[in-house]
XYZ file of C-alpha atoms in Angstrom:
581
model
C -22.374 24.006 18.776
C -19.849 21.084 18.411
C -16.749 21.816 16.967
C -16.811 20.389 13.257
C -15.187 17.239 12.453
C -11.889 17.988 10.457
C -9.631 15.296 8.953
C -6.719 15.186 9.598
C -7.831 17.106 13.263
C -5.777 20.630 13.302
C -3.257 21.558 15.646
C -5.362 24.037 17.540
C -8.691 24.904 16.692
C -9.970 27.845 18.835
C -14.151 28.588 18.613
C -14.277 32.293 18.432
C -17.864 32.807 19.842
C -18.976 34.638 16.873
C -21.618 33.987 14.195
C -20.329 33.727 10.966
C -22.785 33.730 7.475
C -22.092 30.811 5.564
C -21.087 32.695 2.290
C -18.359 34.239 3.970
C -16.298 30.880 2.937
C -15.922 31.501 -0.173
C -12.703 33.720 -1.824
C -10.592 33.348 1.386
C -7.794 35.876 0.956
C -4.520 34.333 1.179
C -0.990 35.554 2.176
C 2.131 33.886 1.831
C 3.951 34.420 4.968
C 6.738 32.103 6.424
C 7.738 33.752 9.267
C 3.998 34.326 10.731
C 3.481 30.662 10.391
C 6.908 29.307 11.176
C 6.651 25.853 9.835
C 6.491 24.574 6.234
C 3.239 23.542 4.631
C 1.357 24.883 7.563
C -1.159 28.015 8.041
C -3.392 30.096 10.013
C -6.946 29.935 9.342
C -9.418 32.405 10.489
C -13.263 32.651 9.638
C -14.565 35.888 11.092
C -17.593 37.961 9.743
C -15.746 39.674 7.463
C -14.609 36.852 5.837
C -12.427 33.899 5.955
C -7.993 34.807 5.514
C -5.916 32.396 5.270
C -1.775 33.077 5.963
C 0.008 30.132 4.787
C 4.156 29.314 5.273
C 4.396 28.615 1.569
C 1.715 27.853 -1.047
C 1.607 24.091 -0.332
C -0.204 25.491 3.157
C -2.092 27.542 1.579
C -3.375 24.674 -0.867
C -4.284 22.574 3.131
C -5.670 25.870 3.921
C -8.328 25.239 1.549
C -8.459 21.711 1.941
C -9.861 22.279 6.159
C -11.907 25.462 4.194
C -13.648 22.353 2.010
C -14.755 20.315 4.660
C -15.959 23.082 7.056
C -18.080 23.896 4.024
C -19.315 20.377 4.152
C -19.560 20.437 8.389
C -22.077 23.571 7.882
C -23.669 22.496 4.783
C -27.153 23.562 4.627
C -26.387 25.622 7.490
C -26.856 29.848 7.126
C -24.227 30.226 9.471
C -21.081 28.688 10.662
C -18.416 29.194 14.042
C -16.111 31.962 13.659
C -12.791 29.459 14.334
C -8.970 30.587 14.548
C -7.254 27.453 13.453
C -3.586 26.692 13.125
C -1.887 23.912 11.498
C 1.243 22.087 10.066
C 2.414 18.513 9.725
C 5.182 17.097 12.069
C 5.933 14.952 9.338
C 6.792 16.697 5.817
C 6.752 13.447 3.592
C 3.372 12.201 3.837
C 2.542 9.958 1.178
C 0.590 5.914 0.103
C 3.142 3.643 -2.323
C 0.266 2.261 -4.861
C 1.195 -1.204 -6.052
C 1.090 -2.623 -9.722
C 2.893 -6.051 -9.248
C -0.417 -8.417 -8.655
C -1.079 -7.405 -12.134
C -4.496 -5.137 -11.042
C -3.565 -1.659 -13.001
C -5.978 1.003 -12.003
C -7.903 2.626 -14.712
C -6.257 5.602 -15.409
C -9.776 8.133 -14.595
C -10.092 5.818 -11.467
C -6.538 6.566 -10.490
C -6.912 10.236 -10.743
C -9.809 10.144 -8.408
C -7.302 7.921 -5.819
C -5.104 11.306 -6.374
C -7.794 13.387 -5.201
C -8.782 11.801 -2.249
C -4.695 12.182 -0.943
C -5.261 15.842 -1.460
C -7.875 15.722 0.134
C -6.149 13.665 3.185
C -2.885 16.631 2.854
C -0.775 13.590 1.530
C 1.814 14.806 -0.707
C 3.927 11.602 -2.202
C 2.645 9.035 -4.785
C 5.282 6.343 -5.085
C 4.197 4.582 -8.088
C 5.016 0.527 -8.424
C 5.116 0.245 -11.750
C 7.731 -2.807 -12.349
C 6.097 -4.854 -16.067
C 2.949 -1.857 -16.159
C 5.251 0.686 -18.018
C 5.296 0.693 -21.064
C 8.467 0.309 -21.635
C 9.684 1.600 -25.412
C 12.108 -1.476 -26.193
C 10.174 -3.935 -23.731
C 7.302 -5.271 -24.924
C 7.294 -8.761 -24.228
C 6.964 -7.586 -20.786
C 4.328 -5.618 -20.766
C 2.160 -6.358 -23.518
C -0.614 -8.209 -21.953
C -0.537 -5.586 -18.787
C -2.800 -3.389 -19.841
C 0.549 -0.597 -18.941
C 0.162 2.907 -18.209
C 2.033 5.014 -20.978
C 4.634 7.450 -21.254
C 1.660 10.119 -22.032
C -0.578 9.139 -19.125
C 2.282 9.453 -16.645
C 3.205 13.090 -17.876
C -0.726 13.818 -17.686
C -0.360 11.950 -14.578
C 2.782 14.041 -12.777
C 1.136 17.078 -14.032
C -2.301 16.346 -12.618
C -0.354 15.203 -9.097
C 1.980 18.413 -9.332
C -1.017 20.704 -9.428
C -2.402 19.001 -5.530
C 1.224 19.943 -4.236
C 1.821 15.614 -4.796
C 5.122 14.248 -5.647
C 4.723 11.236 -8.096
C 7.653 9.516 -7.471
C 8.837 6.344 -9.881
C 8.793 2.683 -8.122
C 10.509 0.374 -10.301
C 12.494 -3.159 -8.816
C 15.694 -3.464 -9.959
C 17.392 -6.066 -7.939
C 15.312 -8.602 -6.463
C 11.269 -8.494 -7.706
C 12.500 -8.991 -11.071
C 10.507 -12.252 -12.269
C 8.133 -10.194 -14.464
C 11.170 -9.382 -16.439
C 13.307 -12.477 -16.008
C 10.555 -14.883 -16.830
C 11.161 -13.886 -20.460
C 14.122 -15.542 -22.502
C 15.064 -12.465 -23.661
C 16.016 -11.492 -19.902
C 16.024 -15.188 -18.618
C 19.980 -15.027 -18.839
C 20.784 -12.237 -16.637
C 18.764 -14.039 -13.649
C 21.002 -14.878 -10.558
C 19.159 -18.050 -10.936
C 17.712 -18.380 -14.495
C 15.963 -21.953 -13.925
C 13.794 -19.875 -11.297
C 13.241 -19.733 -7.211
C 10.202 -20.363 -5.482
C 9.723 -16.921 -4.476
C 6.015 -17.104 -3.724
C 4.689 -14.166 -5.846
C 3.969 -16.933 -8.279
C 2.542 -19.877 -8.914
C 5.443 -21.771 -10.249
C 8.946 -20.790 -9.571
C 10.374 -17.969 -11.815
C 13.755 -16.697 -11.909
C 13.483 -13.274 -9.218
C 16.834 -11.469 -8.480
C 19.459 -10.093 -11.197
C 22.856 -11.636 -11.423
C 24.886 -8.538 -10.253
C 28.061 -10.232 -11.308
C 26.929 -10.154 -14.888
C 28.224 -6.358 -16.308
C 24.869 -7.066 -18.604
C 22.486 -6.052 -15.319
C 23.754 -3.079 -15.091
C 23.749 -1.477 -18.166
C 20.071 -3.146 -18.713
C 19.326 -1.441 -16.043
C 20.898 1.858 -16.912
C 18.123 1.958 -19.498
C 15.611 1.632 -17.646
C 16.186 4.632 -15.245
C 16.735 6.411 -18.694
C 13.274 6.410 -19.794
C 11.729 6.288 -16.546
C 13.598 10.112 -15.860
C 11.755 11.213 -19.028
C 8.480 10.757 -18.072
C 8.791 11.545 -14.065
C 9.213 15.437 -13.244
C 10.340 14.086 -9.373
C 14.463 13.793 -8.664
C 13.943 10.598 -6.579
C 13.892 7.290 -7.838
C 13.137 4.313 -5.743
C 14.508 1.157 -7.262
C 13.702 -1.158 -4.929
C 16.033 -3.831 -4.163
C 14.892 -5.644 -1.453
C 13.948 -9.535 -0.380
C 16.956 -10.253 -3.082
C 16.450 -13.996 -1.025
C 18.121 -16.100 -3.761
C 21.764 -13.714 -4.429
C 24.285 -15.945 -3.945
C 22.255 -19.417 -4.698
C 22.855 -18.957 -7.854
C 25.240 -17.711 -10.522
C 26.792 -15.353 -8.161
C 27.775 -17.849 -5.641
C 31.199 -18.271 -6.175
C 31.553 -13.905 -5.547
C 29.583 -14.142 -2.397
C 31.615 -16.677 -1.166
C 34.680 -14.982 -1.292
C 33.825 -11.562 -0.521
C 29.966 -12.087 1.139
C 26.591 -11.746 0.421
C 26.396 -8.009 1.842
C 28.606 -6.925 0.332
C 27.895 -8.063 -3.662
C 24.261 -6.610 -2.463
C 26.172 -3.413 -1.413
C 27.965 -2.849 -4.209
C 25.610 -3.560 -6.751
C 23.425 -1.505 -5.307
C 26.908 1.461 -5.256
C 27.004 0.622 -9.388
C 22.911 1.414 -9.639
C 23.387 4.457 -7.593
C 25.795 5.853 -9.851
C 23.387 5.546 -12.331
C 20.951 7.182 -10.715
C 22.567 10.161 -9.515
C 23.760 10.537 -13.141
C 20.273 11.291 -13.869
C 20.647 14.098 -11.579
C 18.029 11.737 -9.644
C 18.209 10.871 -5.721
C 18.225 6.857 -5.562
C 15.842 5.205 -3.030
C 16.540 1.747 -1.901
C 14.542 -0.532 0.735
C 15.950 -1.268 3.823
C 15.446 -5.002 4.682
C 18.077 -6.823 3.025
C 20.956 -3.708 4.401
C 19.633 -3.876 8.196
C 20.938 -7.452 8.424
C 24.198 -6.761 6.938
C 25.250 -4.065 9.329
C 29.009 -3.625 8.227
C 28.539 -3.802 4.812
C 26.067 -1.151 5.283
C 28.576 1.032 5.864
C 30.206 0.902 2.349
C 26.525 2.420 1.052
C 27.460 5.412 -0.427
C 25.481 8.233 2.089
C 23.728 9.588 -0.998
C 21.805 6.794 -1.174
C 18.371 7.298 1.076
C 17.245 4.255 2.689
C 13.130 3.462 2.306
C 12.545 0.902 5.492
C 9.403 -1.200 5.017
C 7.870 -3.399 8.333
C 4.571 -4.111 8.671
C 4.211 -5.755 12.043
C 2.814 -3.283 14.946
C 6.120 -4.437 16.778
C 7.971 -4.058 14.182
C 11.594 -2.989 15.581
C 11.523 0.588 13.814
C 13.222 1.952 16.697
C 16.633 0.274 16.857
C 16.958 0.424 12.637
C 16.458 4.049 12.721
C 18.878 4.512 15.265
C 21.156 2.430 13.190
C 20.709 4.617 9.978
C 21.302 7.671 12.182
C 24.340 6.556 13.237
C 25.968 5.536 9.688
C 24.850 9.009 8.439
C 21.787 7.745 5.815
C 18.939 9.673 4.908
C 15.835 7.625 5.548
C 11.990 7.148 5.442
C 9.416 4.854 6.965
C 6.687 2.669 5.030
C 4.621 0.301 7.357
C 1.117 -0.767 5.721
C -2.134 -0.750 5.749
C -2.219 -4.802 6.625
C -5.102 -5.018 4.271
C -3.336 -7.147 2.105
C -3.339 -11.468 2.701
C -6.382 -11.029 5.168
C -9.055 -10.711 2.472
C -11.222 -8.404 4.882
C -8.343 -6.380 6.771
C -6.294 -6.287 9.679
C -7.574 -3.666 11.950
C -5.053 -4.262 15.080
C -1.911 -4.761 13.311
C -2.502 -1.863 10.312
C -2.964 0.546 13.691
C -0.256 -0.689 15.552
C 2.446 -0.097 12.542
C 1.022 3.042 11.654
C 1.629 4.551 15.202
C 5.032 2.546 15.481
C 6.199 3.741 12.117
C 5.242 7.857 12.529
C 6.216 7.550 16.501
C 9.788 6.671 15.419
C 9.356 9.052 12.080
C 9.078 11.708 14.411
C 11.689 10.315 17.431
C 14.557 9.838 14.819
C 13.987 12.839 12.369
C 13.189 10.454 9.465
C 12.299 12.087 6.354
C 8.407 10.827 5.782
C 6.313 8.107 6.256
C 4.989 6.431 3.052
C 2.030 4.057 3.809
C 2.277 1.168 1.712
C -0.708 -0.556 -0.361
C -0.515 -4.297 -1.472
C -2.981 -5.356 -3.608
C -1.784 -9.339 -3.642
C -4.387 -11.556 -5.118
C -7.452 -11.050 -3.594
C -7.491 -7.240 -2.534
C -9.456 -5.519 -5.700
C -10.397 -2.415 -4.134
C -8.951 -0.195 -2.078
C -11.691 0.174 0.197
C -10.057 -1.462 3.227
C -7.039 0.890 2.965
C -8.653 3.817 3.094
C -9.154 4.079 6.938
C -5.245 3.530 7.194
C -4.406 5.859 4.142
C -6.330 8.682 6.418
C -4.834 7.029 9.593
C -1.260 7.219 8.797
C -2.201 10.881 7.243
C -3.683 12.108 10.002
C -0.903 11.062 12.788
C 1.724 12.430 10.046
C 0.102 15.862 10.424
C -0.727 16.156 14.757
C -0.290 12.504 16.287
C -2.005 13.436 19.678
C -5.005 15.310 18.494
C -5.438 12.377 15.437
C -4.435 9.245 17.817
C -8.173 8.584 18.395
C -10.079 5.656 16.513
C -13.581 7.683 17.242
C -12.015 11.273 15.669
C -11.132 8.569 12.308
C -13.874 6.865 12.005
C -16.093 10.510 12.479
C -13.864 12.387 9.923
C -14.090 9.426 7.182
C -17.736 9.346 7.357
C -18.061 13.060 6.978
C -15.886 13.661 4.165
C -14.661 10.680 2.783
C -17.990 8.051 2.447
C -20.427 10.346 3.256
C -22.079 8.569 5.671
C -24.856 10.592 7.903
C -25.549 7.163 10.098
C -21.838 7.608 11.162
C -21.338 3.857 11.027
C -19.478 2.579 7.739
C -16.204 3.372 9.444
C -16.214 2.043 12.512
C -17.918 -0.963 10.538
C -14.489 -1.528 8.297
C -12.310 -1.493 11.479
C -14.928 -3.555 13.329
C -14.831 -6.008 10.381
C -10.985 -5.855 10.542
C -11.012 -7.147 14.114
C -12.967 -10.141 13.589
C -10.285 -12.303 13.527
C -8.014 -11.160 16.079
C -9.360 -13.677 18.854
C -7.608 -16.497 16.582
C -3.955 -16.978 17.502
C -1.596 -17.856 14.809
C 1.991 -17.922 13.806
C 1.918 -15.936 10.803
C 2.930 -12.107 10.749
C 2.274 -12.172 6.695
C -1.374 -13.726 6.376
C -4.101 -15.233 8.765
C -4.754 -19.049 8.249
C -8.267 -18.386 6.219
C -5.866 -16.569 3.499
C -3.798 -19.792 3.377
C -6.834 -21.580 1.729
C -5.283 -19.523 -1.170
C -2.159 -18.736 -0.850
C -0.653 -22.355 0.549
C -3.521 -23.662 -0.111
C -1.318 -27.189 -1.043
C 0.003 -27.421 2.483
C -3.339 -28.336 4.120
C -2.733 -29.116 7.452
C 1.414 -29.661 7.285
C 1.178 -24.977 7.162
C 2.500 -23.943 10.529
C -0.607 -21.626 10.662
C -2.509 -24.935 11.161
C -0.525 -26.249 13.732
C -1.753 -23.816 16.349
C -5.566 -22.844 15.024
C -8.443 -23.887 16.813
C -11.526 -24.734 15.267
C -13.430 -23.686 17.917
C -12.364 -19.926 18.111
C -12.786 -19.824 14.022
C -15.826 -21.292 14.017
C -16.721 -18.052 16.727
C -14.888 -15.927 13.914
C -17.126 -17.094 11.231
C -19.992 -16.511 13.079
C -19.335 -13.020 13.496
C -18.727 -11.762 10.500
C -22.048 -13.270 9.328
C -23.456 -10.783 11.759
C -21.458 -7.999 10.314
C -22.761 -8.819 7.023
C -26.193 -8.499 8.044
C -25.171 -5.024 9.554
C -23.757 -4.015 6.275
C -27.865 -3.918 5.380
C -28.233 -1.387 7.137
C -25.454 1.011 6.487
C -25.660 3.575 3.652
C -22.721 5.870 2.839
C -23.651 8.508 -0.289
C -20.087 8.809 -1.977
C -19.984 8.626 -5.841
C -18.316 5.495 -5.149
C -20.412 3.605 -2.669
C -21.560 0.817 -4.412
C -18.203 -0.141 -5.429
C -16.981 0.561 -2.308
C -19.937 -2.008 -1.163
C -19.850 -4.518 -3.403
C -15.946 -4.685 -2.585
C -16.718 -5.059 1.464
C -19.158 -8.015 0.690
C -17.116 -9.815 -2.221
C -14.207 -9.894 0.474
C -16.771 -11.235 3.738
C -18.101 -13.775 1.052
C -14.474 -15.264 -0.293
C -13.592 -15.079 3.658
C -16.673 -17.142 4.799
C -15.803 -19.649 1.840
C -12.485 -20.366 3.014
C -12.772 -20.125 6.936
C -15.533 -22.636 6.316
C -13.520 -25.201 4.181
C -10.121 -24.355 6.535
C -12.759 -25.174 8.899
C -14.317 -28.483 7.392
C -10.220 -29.672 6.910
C -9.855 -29.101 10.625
C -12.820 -31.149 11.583
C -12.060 -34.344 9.615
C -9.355 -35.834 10.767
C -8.733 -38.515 7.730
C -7.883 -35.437 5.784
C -4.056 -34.145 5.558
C -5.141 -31.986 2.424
C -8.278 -30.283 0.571
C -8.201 -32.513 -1.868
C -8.730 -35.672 0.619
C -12.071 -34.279 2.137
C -15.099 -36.046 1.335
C -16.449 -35.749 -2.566
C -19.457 -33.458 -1.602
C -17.834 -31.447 0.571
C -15.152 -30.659 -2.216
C -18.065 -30.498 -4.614
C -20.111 -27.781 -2.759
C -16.646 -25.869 -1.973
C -15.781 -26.125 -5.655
C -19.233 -24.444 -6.934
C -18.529 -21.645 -4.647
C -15.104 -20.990 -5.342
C -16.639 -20.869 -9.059
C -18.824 -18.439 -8.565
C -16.454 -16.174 -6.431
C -13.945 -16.782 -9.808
C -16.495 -15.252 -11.642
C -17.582 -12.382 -9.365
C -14.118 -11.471 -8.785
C -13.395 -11.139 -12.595
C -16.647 -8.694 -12.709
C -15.343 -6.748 -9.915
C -11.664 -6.537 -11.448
C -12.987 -4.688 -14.592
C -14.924 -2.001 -12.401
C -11.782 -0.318 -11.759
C -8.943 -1.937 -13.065
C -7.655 -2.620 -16.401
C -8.103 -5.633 -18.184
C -4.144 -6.832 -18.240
C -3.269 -8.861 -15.345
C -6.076 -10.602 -14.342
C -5.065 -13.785 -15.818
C -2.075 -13.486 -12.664
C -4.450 -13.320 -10.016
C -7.316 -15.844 -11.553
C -4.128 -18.603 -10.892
C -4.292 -18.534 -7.277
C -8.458 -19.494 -7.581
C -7.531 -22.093 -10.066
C -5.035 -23.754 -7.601
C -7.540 -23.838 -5.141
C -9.858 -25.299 -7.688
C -7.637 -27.795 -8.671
C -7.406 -28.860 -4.587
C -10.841 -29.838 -4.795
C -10.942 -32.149 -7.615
């Protein structure tokens, strides 16, 4: 008999030889025992014919405990016996967590989002880091949030409650820096913008003002607020405010301070003033790493209480030598690469790996508190569907990196007990579909050309992504994910949420197929510079299918998500529509 398929894969698991009847799985007795384990959140499993006893460091291992008990029931099901099995486990990495993003305006249906909560039990993922930014609702606020469909101060305490009871820290993610142009789009707010006629920050359609004047004494007592009734409603003592890609401090209404003293350090101390805040609050305050790692000595007038939250989502991304630095200055810090789902409108298989293993490889090298896989739902990305293999990716190195490192033990343990797939093939099919367009060079780390049909899609041929695509290769591209769209026939996972699931995996091969065929039909007529110079048919027939993808994507939003926000996403299709007038 083959040792079952467990996910995350165990430390040890030892086949005991032994026959074991199936009912013996149930009412595992449990003992709470730190020293005979040794290592927090891990246990000792053993089923034996007497029954199944579980001795667990603490009860958070003994809640995993059950979790591996779950899916061996599911490995045996409709089996009268099972293998008697000693197994021992515990993660190398003790903040294991997914960051859940609000800001493209697609809030998850509050039912829906407890489900998401389940599955990262299931996974023995214990941090939710919320992005909630305009989706609160906010007491005094509501010209922010009203047409956001917001989560309120109720569902969050059901919410904390509900994560508190699967050993899951919810912890607040709010901007309060840069990211601000859901708030300082508003007149009411407009004022306290570094730069209130706005910045082309590209999470937009138009410019909008982004970053808070931290000169102005008005940002941080608006501020101060904020944290207020966030600490209400949150149960966790961490609070991570953000503050990163501030790209337009000192272009603005701050210039004058940043000239004199420099950029760093106004970020630095602004940042010092919001801490103080913070740690009023008896909370720990969270920042993101980018904008401190390239000011390196004013870094080191950070207070130390302040834990640094590094983002990079390239496999190569240089976690290494920043980790090193925050060692070395004395911060506290955590690691968040991504799932690379996001601008690629049908994954990125190659580069979500490679930053997964980068990011927990140097979790693990420099003693960094967790790794927090991050979750980007910009424009396009409705479901979450091709960020679950990297949610159980990034969960499963967190907890044994050598016995998890294997693509065939992840794509085995997903079908089992996440999709529920007895052909053993929808797995491997996501990552397979996530490869298709790696043969395509490009100069891009953020988005491959085909997104740009969207995103830039103004630029036409003058995007740098352009400059080195070849129409050949896509063309190639194209063609094969036509052929994994004909798989997809043929593949029938049996979770409760399958046809979602589904009907997300073909909506993104459709929109992908749509624009690698008019990026391709721009590349292959050379009068055109832009979409909108292609011939009139061609822009007609593009046209009626970006229609209909409009109106299958506003279908698909209200399967899971709430009906506030869409309005932000349905912009980038009408730009594109607009291209091919």
């Amino acid at each position: 008999m083959n040792d079952p398929v467990l996910l995350p894969a165990p430390q040890s698991y030892q086949a005991t030889g032994v026959k074991v009847p199936f009912q013996r799985l149930d009412k595992p007795e449990i003992i709470i025992d730190s020293v005979a384990v040794g290592h927090p959140q891990g246990y000792r499993l053993t089923v034996a014919p007497e029954g199944v006893k579980i001795v667990a460091a603490d009860e958070a291992g003994a809640f995993y405990a059950q979790k591996t008990l779950k899916q061996l029931k599911t490995c045996y099901a409709g089996q009268s016996e099972v293998e008697g099995a000693e197994i021992f486990d515990y993660p190398v990495v003790l903040e294991r967590g997914i960051m859940l993003e609000t800001l493209s305006g697609a809030v998850i249906q509050f039912d829906k989002l407890k489900e998401f909560v389940e599955m990262m039990a299931d996974l023995k993922l214990n941090v939710l880091a919320l992005y909630i930014e305009h989706t609160f609702a906010f007491r005094d606020h509501e010209e922010v949030w009203r047409d956001a469909s917001p989560y309120t101060h109720e569902q969050i305490l059901e919410l904390d409650a509900f994560c508190r009871e699967r050993f899951i820290e919810l912890v607040p993610y709010l901007e309060t820096f840069g990211h601000m142009h859901q708030w300082l789009k508003h007149d009411r707010y407009r004022p306290m913008a570094e730069v209130p006629e706005g910045w082309n920050h590209g999470f937009s359609v138009a410019p909008q003002p982004f970053t808070l004047c931290p000169s102005d004494p008005r940002s941080i007592e608006f501020l101060d607020g904020l944290y207020r009734e966030i600490h209400e409603v949150f149960s966790s003592k961490k609070m991570l405010v953000g503050c990163d890609e501030t790209d337009d401090l000192g272009k603005g209404r701050s210039k004058e301070l940043c000239d004199r003293i420099g950029v760093g350090n106004v970020y630095v101390d602004f940042v010092n003033l919001i801490d103080e805040r913070v740690r009023a609050l008896g909370c720990e305050t969270q920042i993101f790493g980018d904008v401190v790692v390239k000011h390196p000595q004013a870094l080191q007038r950070l207070h130390r209480e302040v834990v640094i939250a590094h983002w990079g989502y390239e496999a190569d991304f240089p976690f290494d030598e920043h980790c090193q630095l925050f060692k070395e200055l004395g911060f506290s810090f955590y690691l968040l690469p991504s799932t690379s789902a996001y601008h690629s409108f049908i994954g990125r298989t190659a580069r979500g790996m490679g930053n997964i293993q980068n990011a927990v490889t140097n979790a693990v090298k420099h003693g960094a508190r967790g790794v927090v896989n991050t979750q980007w739902n910009y424009r396009y990305n409705l479901t979450t569907i091709f960020d679950i293999p990297f949610f159980a990716y990034g969960a499963a190195l967190c907890w044994q990196p050598e016995a998890n490192f294997e693509e065939a033990k992840l794509t085995r343990g997903l079908d089992t007990h996440i999709f529920k797939d007895a052909s053993g093939r929808f797995a491997a099919f996501l990552l397979e579909l996530g490869r298709a367009f790696e043969p395509v060079a490009y100069k891009s780390n953020h988005y491959n050309p085909v997104y740009l049909t969207f995103y830039q899609c103004e630029q036409g041929k003058e995007h740098e992504s352009f400059q080195s695509l070849d129409p050949a290769k896509l063309e190639a591209v194209l063609m094969r994910v036509r052929e994994l769209e004909a798989e997809l026939d043929s593949i029938h996972p049996t979770a409760s949420r399958t046809a979602v699931w589904e009907r997300g995996v073909r909506f993104g091969i459709k929109i992908f197929l749509c624009a690698g065929e008019a990026l391709l039909a721009l590349a292959r007529d050379a009068r055109a510079q832009k979409f909108h110079q292609l011939a009139p048919e061609v822009k007609a027939d593009f046209r009626r299918r970006y229609l209909d993808l409009r109106r299958e994507y506003e279908a698909l939003w209200h399967v899971d998500n709430r009906p506030g926000g869409i309005a932000l996403t349905l912009e980038w299709f009408d730009k594109m529509l607009g291209e091919l007038e």
